[in-house]
Amino acid sequence: MQLQHVAVQRATGAYALIDSLKRHGVKHIFGYPGGAILPIYDELYRFEARGELQHILVRHEQGAAHAADGYARATGKVGVCFGTSGPGATNLVTGIATAHMDSIPMVIITGQVPRHAIGSDAFQETDIYGITLPIVKHSYVVRDPKDMARTIAEAFYIASTGRPGPVLVDIPKDVGAEEFDYVPVEPGSVKLPGYRPTLKGHPNQIAHALKLIRQAKQPLLYVGGGAIAASAHAEVKQLAELFNLPVATTLMGIGAFDEHHPLSVGMLGMHGTAYANFAVMECDLLIAVGARFDDRVTGKLNEFAPHAKVIHIDIDPAEVGKNRAPDVPIVGDVRNVLTDLLRRSQEDGNVPDSERNRAWLNRIDRWREDYPLVVPHYADSLSPQEVIVEVGNQAPHAIYTTDVGQHQMWAAQFLKNGPRRWISSAGLGTMGYGMPAAMGAKVALPDEDVICISGDASFQMNLQELGTLAHYSIKVKVVIINNGWQGMVRQWQEAFYGERYSASNMAPSMPDFVKLCEAYGLKGIVVRSRDELKDAIAEMLAHDGPVVLDAHVKRDENCYPMVPSGKNNSQMVGLPEHKRLEKVAELIYCSSCGAKNISTNRFCPECGTKL
């Protein structure tokens, strides 16, 4: 038998790392150097000098993690970030947790003290492997440079397959510096016997799901971030149109279905549309696609979709049945499962009855008409919703990132995004995420418009990344919805804590954001009135460079609708007044609050009481 010749070269562990990253298609790395990771940065210097990849020097390691996260969400590729040992590594933790909660593929490289010093409380030593165990998909400590290439190949494979997630690789300083006989490991060549994600759904379960879909009179598609991760937006659309299914998305699922489509009911949950929330409470079949029944979606879990049978499609078997026991569980890649379901529907020859759901869709349309999302207009102030709507009108095809709070929910309600054009920290709710995530998305896709919608409090969490935007001329546009508060905290304090605004007022120490931009050599624009808004946004979008637009809005505007904590999805507060009730012949009165209701209501929209 002829033996295959394998190329061997003498190299350091650091060279093996950077070469392996290059082989896995890495073009950009976000990071910050330090003592323990210097051998790696020294090798990185040589690769950069040859133009083989680019390192983006952030101003804080948390910015590196969020930028790698934004890079991954915008492209579907694995994002990569570097940090040194000790505080460098711990500064990455929030970004790692953010990616973990939202199932984002990342490889995180941390430096570590030399092998002989591990466990001795050496300078800048922390057990980052142990610290991050609950918030990574997998993790490694490379103790021998001979393991470097295989470890990186495994890390990329694990991060990007099955349910995606972050993988940590911790590298002691002397491992990076040590020479050895380097044999590259090519992407896709590793085999992990204990790791076998289920990619195909069970045929019997798919057949059962198809039967329920054909029988349902009031179905609802409930689409989450798994549909984005699987690039299943085309299959979601085909399924919805084939069976005339209304579609609600989660915060993570925004972009998986065209919100201009007549079957779209928008986002459901705590700050979802009224018509999405009423639909989920009244549906007789709930088809969960890549969603995990998060508490911000379900509200009071034991009253969520109370009349519905449930089909749950997800690649992670741990999620199926975790919060809600499905009638039909299907474990598999969302795109594969939907493809098989559509093919089976065509093969069985039964033409879907497009009129079966007509009364249901008409009912949803009535809710849509009676309880629309409202953009307030005030005589003496600018509403935050106006700002977001105008940005969306002028940049309808941009990639949008957000921070976390009221502005995030308004952006989710009013912007209409395509697949991978909505980037937001959903599960962890990380303030300070928006601008560095936008930075990562823009580095990945420099020809796309990338706009960050932020709040004045969130923006200050990572405002040092203005330095990174300036350093590399990363042409991100940032819109600050400036109400002088931690807006969502203030709203909860108003509603549930007797208007005791403890430590939520940001106005007394608010910086001048325009002057701050000027200090970094960037353009800043301030907007204080409606008359200035349209031209200011046009100026922001036309500027050939990074811009921060500081929009001063009404200070006490609240984000509605809202499902209070512990209530079910029909118990929303802040709904617009029902203008059609007086025209309806058959009225019933709620026994709890006395509100008028149309006879077809099962729950009172004013207080949520069952009628």
XYZ file of C-alpha atoms in Angstrom:
611
model
C 0.000 0.000 0.000
C 1.362 3.421 -0.949
C 1.533 5.878 1.960
C 0.214 9.394 1.336
C 2.861 12.064 1.792
C 1.924 14.656 4.427
C 3.684 18.042 4.338
C 5.481 18.797 7.593
C 7.110 22.082 8.544
C 8.822 23.371 11.639
C 6.614 26.048 13.199
C 5.412 27.531 16.476
C 2.061 26.939 18.108
C 1.176 30.542 17.275
C 1.880 29.945 13.574
C -0.248 26.788 13.657
C -3.105 28.799 15.171
C -3.049 31.670 12.676
C -2.502 29.344 9.711
C -5.424 27.189 10.867
C -7.670 30.244 11.159
C -6.693 31.265 7.632
C -7.457 27.758 6.329
C -10.924 28.042 7.866
C -11.650 31.152 5.837
C -11.073 33.744 8.559
C -10.531 37.215 7.073
C -11.031 39.388 10.152
C -10.182 39.003 13.842
C -11.395 41.387 16.555
C -9.171 41.633 19.585
C -6.893 43.345 22.078
C -3.346 42.195 22.903
C -1.690 41.530 26.262
C 1.239 39.703 27.763
C 0.050 36.097 27.611
C -1.168 36.311 24.021
C 1.839 38.221 22.620
C 3.406 35.186 20.859
C 0.161 34.864 18.909
C 0.061 38.577 18.065
C 3.694 38.426 16.977
C 2.786 35.743 14.426
C -0.377 37.616 13.483
C 1.839 40.608 12.598
C 3.506 38.578 9.850
C 0.228 37.317 8.385
C -1.205 40.856 8.382
C 1.927 42.213 6.714
C 1.335 39.749 3.871
C -2.306 40.868 3.581
C -3.647 37.416 4.453
C -6.055 38.610 7.149
C -6.883 41.726 9.141
C -6.943 42.321 12.875
C -9.331 44.992 14.171
C -7.995 46.549 17.373
C -11.010 47.272 19.578
C -10.888 49.570 22.616
C -12.280 46.983 25.041
C -12.438 43.201 24.831
C -16.224 43.207 25.242
C -16.312 45.181 21.987
C -14.279 42.401 20.344
C -16.759 39.712 21.385
C -19.794 41.736 20.267
C -18.109 42.617 16.961
C -17.341 38.948 16.264
C -20.965 38.183 17.157
C -22.295 40.846 14.765
C -19.933 39.570 12.062
C -21.349 36.057 12.499
C -25.000 37.145 12.499
C -24.567 39.251 9.368
C -22.775 36.531 7.378
C -23.665 33.168 8.911
C -19.934 32.510 9.226
C -17.954 31.899 12.421
C -16.857 35.132 14.131
C -13.405 35.205 15.766
C -12.078 37.309 18.642
C -8.872 37.420 20.700
C -8.192 38.401 24.295
C -5.288 37.954 26.653
C -5.303 36.150 30.007
C -6.872 37.418 33.219
C -8.860 40.650 32.772
C -8.627 40.398 28.980
C -10.372 37.039 29.069
C -12.941 38.020 31.692
C -13.809 41.143 29.682
C -14.968 38.771 26.927
C -17.417 36.941 29.197
C -20.483 39.147 28.592
C -20.017 38.853 24.828
C -19.603 35.081 25.066
C -22.787 34.800 27.131
C -24.638 36.988 24.609
C -23.606 34.686 21.755
C -24.457 31.571 23.769
C -27.986 32.726 24.575
C -28.679 33.554 20.927
C -26.875 30.516 19.413
C -24.251 32.469 17.478
C -21.201 30.650 16.000
C -17.984 32.107 17.417
C -14.456 30.935 18.193
C -12.880 32.806 21.096
C -9.091 32.623 21.487
C -7.663 33.573 24.887
C -4.073 33.738 26.019
C -3.129 31.971 29.252
C -0.146 32.015 31.586
C 2.594 29.455 30.770
C 1.803 25.808 31.493
C 4.152 25.569 34.477
C 2.436 28.584 36.101
C -1.151 27.400 35.745
C -2.702 27.022 39.192
C -0.071 29.160 40.946
C -2.093 32.411 40.928
C 0.403 33.878 38.494
C 0.091 37.460 37.264
C -3.099 37.840 35.213
C -4.090 34.198 35.652
C -7.762 33.276 35.650
C -9.407 29.963 34.900
C -11.313 31.216 31.874
C -12.032 27.612 30.876
C -13.888 27.085 34.156
C -15.485 30.532 34.231
C -17.088 30.100 30.810
C -18.194 26.458 31.038
C -21.907 27.365 31.441
C -21.898 29.841 28.528
C -20.061 28.016 25.735
C -20.989 25.151 23.466
C -17.547 23.616 24.037
C -14.104 24.665 25.265
C -10.447 23.629 25.062
C -7.122 24.299 26.759
C -4.301 23.575 24.283
C -1.454 22.077 26.323
C 0.604 20.776 23.397
C 1.216 22.734 20.164
C 0.829 19.450 18.226
C -2.889 19.601 19.139
C -3.382 23.152 17.834
C -4.508 22.468 14.257
C -6.893 19.686 15.246
C -8.338 21.786 18.082
C -9.058 24.737 15.808
C -10.644 22.473 13.186
C -12.851 20.915 15.866
C -13.730 24.323 17.314
C -14.972 25.627 13.957
C -16.879 22.434 13.264
C -18.620 22.462 16.647
C -19.367 26.209 16.560
C -20.996 26.094 13.126
C -22.907 22.802 13.065
C -26.001 21.585 14.871
C -27.262 24.364 17.098
C -24.542 27.009 16.624
C -22.701 28.519 19.560
C -19.444 29.922 20.928
C -16.361 27.725 21.434
C -13.470 28.835 23.661
C -9.827 27.915 22.963
C -7.431 28.843 25.801
C -3.723 28.826 24.825
C -0.880 29.034 27.370
C 1.829 31.520 26.412
C 4.590 28.929 26.075
C 2.423 26.752 23.806
C 2.215 29.670 21.396
C 5.983 30.099 21.437
C 7.029 26.431 21.271
C 8.265 24.974 17.965
C 7.130 21.580 16.670
C 6.568 19.657 13.452
C 3.380 21.259 12.140
C 0.939 19.241 10.034
C -2.112 21.281 8.937
C -5.641 19.975 9.497
C -8.025 20.988 6.744
C -11.590 22.197 7.388
C -14.161 19.437 7.451
C -11.628 16.665 7.988
C -12.232 16.123 11.702
C -14.570 13.449 12.982
C -16.089 13.632 16.449
C -17.802 10.291 17.209
C -19.645 11.668 20.250
C -21.003 14.682 18.398
C -23.682 13.887 15.840
C -26.360 16.554 15.448
C -29.659 15.267 14.097
C -30.173 16.958 10.742
C -33.165 15.081 9.286
C -36.601 14.960 10.875
C -38.313 11.640 11.484
C -40.598 10.805 8.506
C -43.476 9.640 10.722
C -43.401 12.844 12.735
C -43.329 14.936 9.567
C -46.345 13.012 8.257
C -48.175 13.596 11.552
C -47.343 17.317 11.411
C -48.640 17.567 7.851
C -51.905 15.935 8.871
C -52.424 18.459 11.679
C -51.625 21.384 9.373
C -54.212 20.157 6.863
C -56.853 19.821 9.602
C -56.261 23.128 11.391
C -58.774 25.948 11.008
C -56.878 28.526 13.068
C -53.159 27.732 12.616
C -50.217 29.995 13.414
C -46.570 29.714 12.373
C -44.309 30.786 15.260
C -40.828 31.381 13.811
C -37.652 31.877 15.851
C -33.941 32.411 15.404
C -33.404 28.797 14.343
C -34.966 29.656 10.982
C -32.362 32.398 10.508
C -29.500 30.105 11.566
C -30.688 27.447 9.109
C -31.235 29.977 6.272
C -34.767 28.623 6.020
C -36.587 31.858 5.089
C -37.508 30.565 1.607
C -38.974 27.353 3.051
C -40.904 29.297 5.718
C -42.443 31.436 2.962
C -43.353 28.402 0.860
C -45.010 26.676 3.808
C -46.944 29.791 4.820
C -48.220 30.442 1.302
C -49.023 26.802 0.568
C -51.310 26.434 3.585
C -52.300 30.100 4.046
C -50.643 30.242 7.469
C -50.314 33.532 9.361
C -46.732 34.025 10.575
C -45.519 35.502 13.864
C -41.816 35.878 14.616
C -39.814 36.149 17.795
C -37.254 38.911 18.384
C -34.577 36.492 17.119
C -36.748 35.399 14.197
C -37.218 38.873 12.706
C -36.274 38.709 9.032
C -37.187 35.059 8.590
C -40.467 36.131 6.969
C -41.226 39.274 4.974
C -43.196 41.582 7.285
C -44.720 43.331 4.255
C -46.380 40.008 3.342
C -50.139 39.904 4.048
C -49.672 36.726 6.115
C -47.238 38.437 8.494
C -48.531 39.417 11.927
C -45.158 40.701 13.128
C -43.455 39.965 16.420
C -45.306 38.287 19.268
C -44.631 38.411 22.993
C -44.144 41.055 25.669
C -43.913 43.968 23.219
C -45.298 42.191 20.184
C -48.234 43.288 18.078
C -51.680 42.902 19.573
C -52.826 40.851 16.591
C -49.903 38.409 16.949
C -50.628 37.970 20.642
C -54.381 37.547 20.148
C -53.640 35.045 17.362
C -51.418 32.898 19.562
C -54.070 32.869 22.283
C -56.821 31.814 19.854
C -55.001 29.474 17.443
C -55.868 25.770 17.306
C -52.447 24.746 15.930
C -49.107 26.345 16.780
C -46.200 25.414 14.501
C -43.003 26.392 16.312
C -40.083 26.616 13.878
C -36.649 27.110 15.440
C -38.112 28.756 18.532
C -37.664 27.888 22.197
C -40.811 29.155 23.971
C -38.904 31.904 25.743
C -40.636 33.607 28.674
C -40.719 36.977 26.837
C -42.754 35.250 24.112
C -45.047 33.072 26.215
C -45.889 35.339 29.133
C -47.714 33.128 31.621
C -46.564 29.787 30.271
C -49.493 27.633 31.373
C -51.898 29.972 29.532
C -49.836 30.259 26.332
C -51.671 29.052 23.211
C -54.231 27.356 25.479
C -56.396 25.917 22.673
C -53.594 24.769 20.402
C -51.957 21.544 19.484
C -48.226 22.145 19.096
C -45.724 21.080 16.440
C -42.189 21.896 17.586
C -39.342 21.794 15.044
C -35.830 22.403 16.387
C -32.318 21.048 15.875
C -31.626 20.944 19.613
C -33.423 18.013 21.288
C -32.942 19.710 24.668
C -35.275 22.524 23.580
C -38.081 20.316 22.311
C -40.501 19.918 25.199
C -38.365 21.932 27.641
C -41.030 24.580 28.296
C -44.079 23.304 26.413
C -44.744 19.641 25.652
C -45.479 19.374 21.905
C -48.018 17.067 20.321
C -45.574 16.500 17.458
C -41.882 16.892 18.313
C -39.522 17.010 15.321
C -35.784 17.151 15.947
C -33.764 18.224 12.919
C -32.335 21.097 10.930
C -35.220 23.503 10.325
C -34.512 23.898 6.637
C -34.259 20.131 6.095
C -37.461 19.456 8.014
C -39.463 22.109 6.151
C -38.065 20.903 2.818
C -39.159 17.344 3.616
C -42.573 18.535 4.800
C -43.124 20.520 1.593
C -41.966 17.631 -0.579
C -44.243 15.205 1.247
C -47.166 17.597 0.763
C -46.539 17.589 -2.993
C -46.093 13.830 -3.184
C -49.327 12.922 -1.405
C -51.312 14.727 -4.075
C -53.752 16.434 -1.708
C -54.222 20.037 -2.794
C -54.291 22.331 0.267
C -57.656 23.969 0.941
C -56.684 27.645 0.737
C -60.113 28.711 2.016
C -60.022 26.586 5.172
C -58.329 29.435 7.079
C -60.236 32.312 5.474
C -62.423 33.157 8.479
C -59.356 32.983 10.707
C -57.345 35.339 8.499
C -60.290 37.746 8.351
C -60.456 37.740 12.116
C -56.730 38.516 12.364
C -57.225 41.337 9.860
C -59.913 42.817 12.112
C -57.496 42.734 15.042
C -54.872 44.332 12.810
C -57.304 47.120 11.947
C -58.555 47.630 15.491
C -55.223 47.407 17.318
C -52.533 48.850 15.016
C -49.068 49.881 16.096
C -49.274 53.618 16.689
C -46.690 56.307 15.903
C -47.493 59.219 18.253
C -47.075 62.842 17.151
C -46.756 65.460 19.887
C -46.990 69.207 19.367
C -44.018 70.054 21.565
C -41.703 67.037 21.243
C -40.437 64.324 18.926
C -41.610 60.763 19.574
C -39.012 57.970 19.464
C -41.228 55.980 17.103
C -41.133 58.847 14.574
C -37.342 58.740 14.527
C -37.193 54.979 13.953
C -39.885 55.031 11.260
C -38.111 57.831 9.375
C -34.777 55.989 9.523
C -36.518 52.875 8.202
C -38.177 54.855 5.400
C -34.875 56.338 4.241
C -32.815 53.150 4.669
C -35.274 50.273 4.098
C -32.619 47.737 3.091
C -29.963 48.478 5.708
C -28.611 45.999 8.220
C -29.867 47.125 11.614
C -28.302 46.409 14.971
C -29.762 47.507 18.283
C -28.869 47.909 21.883
C -31.377 46.844 24.541
C -34.394 48.650 25.956
C -37.374 50.597 24.669
C -35.595 51.607 21.457
C -34.937 47.925 20.730
C -38.636 47.098 21.012
C -39.705 50.084 18.905
C -37.153 49.088 16.269
C -38.504 45.520 16.328
C -42.060 46.814 15.938
C -41.532 49.376 13.176
C -38.521 48.324 11.078
C -39.095 45.734 8.346
C -36.001 43.577 7.977
C -34.834 40.805 5.677
C -32.854 37.685 6.681
C -29.640 38.500 8.560
C -30.478 42.205 8.452
C -31.695 42.358 12.059
C -29.002 41.958 14.719
C -30.021 42.304 18.360
C -29.165 40.787 21.731
C -32.355 38.881 22.478
C -31.701 36.232 25.131
C -29.199 38.035 27.358
C -30.414 41.571 26.629
C -26.947 43.136 26.640
C -26.739 46.919 26.821
C -23.706 48.149 24.892
C -24.100 45.451 22.236
C -25.355 47.566 19.333
C -22.411 49.679 18.166
C -19.697 46.968 18.321
C -22.085 44.486 16.668
C -22.662 47.036 13.900
C -18.904 47.402 13.625
C -18.537 43.649 13.060
C -21.349 43.575 10.492
C -19.860 46.503 8.552
C -16.365 44.966 8.531
C -17.905 41.762 7.158
C -20.078 43.517 4.561
C -18.477 46.880 3.779
C -20.797 47.629 0.855
C -23.953 47.385 2.981
C -25.520 50.213 4.976
C -25.249 49.303 8.665
C -27.236 51.313 11.192
C -27.218 50.910 14.972
C -30.343 51.978 16.860
C -29.222 52.755 20.406
C -30.389 54.472 23.568
C -28.517 57.130 25.491
C -27.868 54.734 28.397
C -26.946 51.731 26.239
C -24.641 53.776 24.016
C -22.537 54.805 27.005
C -21.818 51.175 27.871
C -19.339 50.789 24.990
C -18.891 54.292 23.604
C -15.109 53.794 23.579
C -15.602 51.833 20.346
C -15.973 55.190 18.605
C -12.177 54.977 18.654
C -12.307 51.745 16.633
C -14.714 53.279 14.118
C -12.348 56.227 13.737
C -9.185 54.080 13.561
C -10.433 51.932 10.664
C -13.006 54.364 9.206
C -15.753 51.784 9.707
C -18.730 53.619 8.216
C -21.365 52.655 10.766
C -24.271 55.028 11.395
C -25.536 55.241 14.992
C -28.928 56.704 15.916
C -29.284 57.458 19.634
C -32.885 57.583 20.864
C -32.094 60.031 23.645
C -34.766 60.361 26.326
C -32.385 60.938 29.233
C -33.405 57.725 30.985
C -32.719 54.053 31.194
C -35.986 53.952 29.319
C -37.300 50.448 29.964
C -36.226 50.600 33.610
C -38.141 53.885 33.967
C -41.217 52.353 32.310
C -41.232 49.441 34.752
C -40.678 51.772 37.704
C -43.640 53.851 36.537
C -45.909 50.840 36.028
C -44.941 48.495 38.854
C -42.886 50.407 41.448
C -45.070 53.384 42.300
C -43.134 55.828 40.096
C -40.072 55.543 42.321
C -37.367 56.270 39.747
C -34.403 54.817 41.568
C -31.062 55.250 39.741
C -32.624 55.382 36.261
C -32.365 59.087 35.380
C -29.398 59.641 33.059
C -30.051 63.313 32.256
C -27.971 64.970 35.018
C -24.701 63.594 33.628
C -25.591 63.263 29.935
C -22.556 63.985 27.723
C -22.686 66.119 24.606
C -22.533 63.290 22.064
C -21.664 65.637 19.184
C -18.624 66.968 21.038
C -17.707 63.400 21.992
C -17.743 62.456 18.302
C -15.626 65.495 17.463
C -13.071 64.383 20.067
C -12.669 61.159 18.056
C -12.626 63.020 14.752
C -16.067 61.762 13.796
C -19.237 63.469 12.634
C -22.016 64.086 15.138
C -25.497 65.451 14.439
C -28.103 66.517 16.979
C -31.867 66.567 16.330
C -34.276 68.276 18.708
C -37.394 68.823 16.598
C -39.540 67.188 13.937
C -38.583 69.861 11.433
C -34.926 68.800 11.620
C -35.451 65.041 11.514
C -35.789 64.156 7.825
C -32.865 66.256 6.619
C -30.641 65.108 9.499
C -31.189 61.433 8.673
C -30.505 62.120 4.991
C -27.285 63.921 5.969
C -26.273 60.998 8.183
C -26.820 58.451 5.429
C -25.036 60.557 2.807
C -21.892 61.133 4.886
C -18.913 59.045 3.760
C -17.831 57.927 7.212
C -19.071 56.985 10.686
C -21.835 59.221 12.081
C -23.664 59.471 15.405
C -27.106 61.099 15.258
C -28.340 62.194 18.695
C -32.153 62.423 18.535
C -33.711 64.077 21.576
C -37.174 62.577 22.049
C -40.093 62.791 24.459
C -38.749 61.816 27.867
C -41.689 59.800 29.226
C -42.844 57.879 26.163
C -43.629 54.229 26.965
C -43.379 51.181 24.742
C -46.741 49.503 24.063
C -48.381 47.070 23.722
C -46.908 45.380 26.785
C -47.674 42.050 28.428
C -46.928 42.578 32.122
C -44.814 39.953 33.832
C -46.898 36.986 34.980
C -49.799 37.757 32.621
C -50.872 35.886 29.515
C -50.505 37.293 26.011
C -54.072 38.545 25.821
C -53.573 40.690 28.931
C -51.736 43.491 27.141
C -51.717 47.040 28.459
C -51.449 50.184 26.350
C -53.620 48.992 23.456
C -55.170 51.676 21.251
C -58.857 52.322 21.802
C -61.135 49.854 20.012
C -62.864 52.124 17.486
C -65.112 49.453 15.939
C -66.960 48.261 19.022
C -69.850 50.688 18.762
C -70.560 49.459 15.197
C -70.814 45.821 16.224
C -74.324 44.565 16.844
C -73.512 41.758 19.264
C -71.697 43.042 22.338
C -70.793 41.335 25.568
C -69.447 42.972 28.685
C -66.423 41.807 30.623
C -67.380 40.600 34.113
C -64.092 41.867 35.496
C -63.590 45.373 34.052
C -66.920 46.001 32.302
C -65.365 46.700 28.905
C -67.421 46.115 25.764
C -66.343 43.129 23.673
C -67.412 41.640 20.379
C -69.104 38.313 20.820
C -66.310 36.336 19.139
C -63.729 37.379 21.736
C -62.646 34.659 24.135
C -60.520 36.993 26.232
C -61.157 40.643 27.103
C -58.464 42.738 25.358
C -58.625 45.349 28.142
C -57.876 43.134 31.143
C -57.354 39.618 29.721
C -60.189 37.987 31.642
C -61.658 34.903 29.975
C -65.153 35.732 28.681
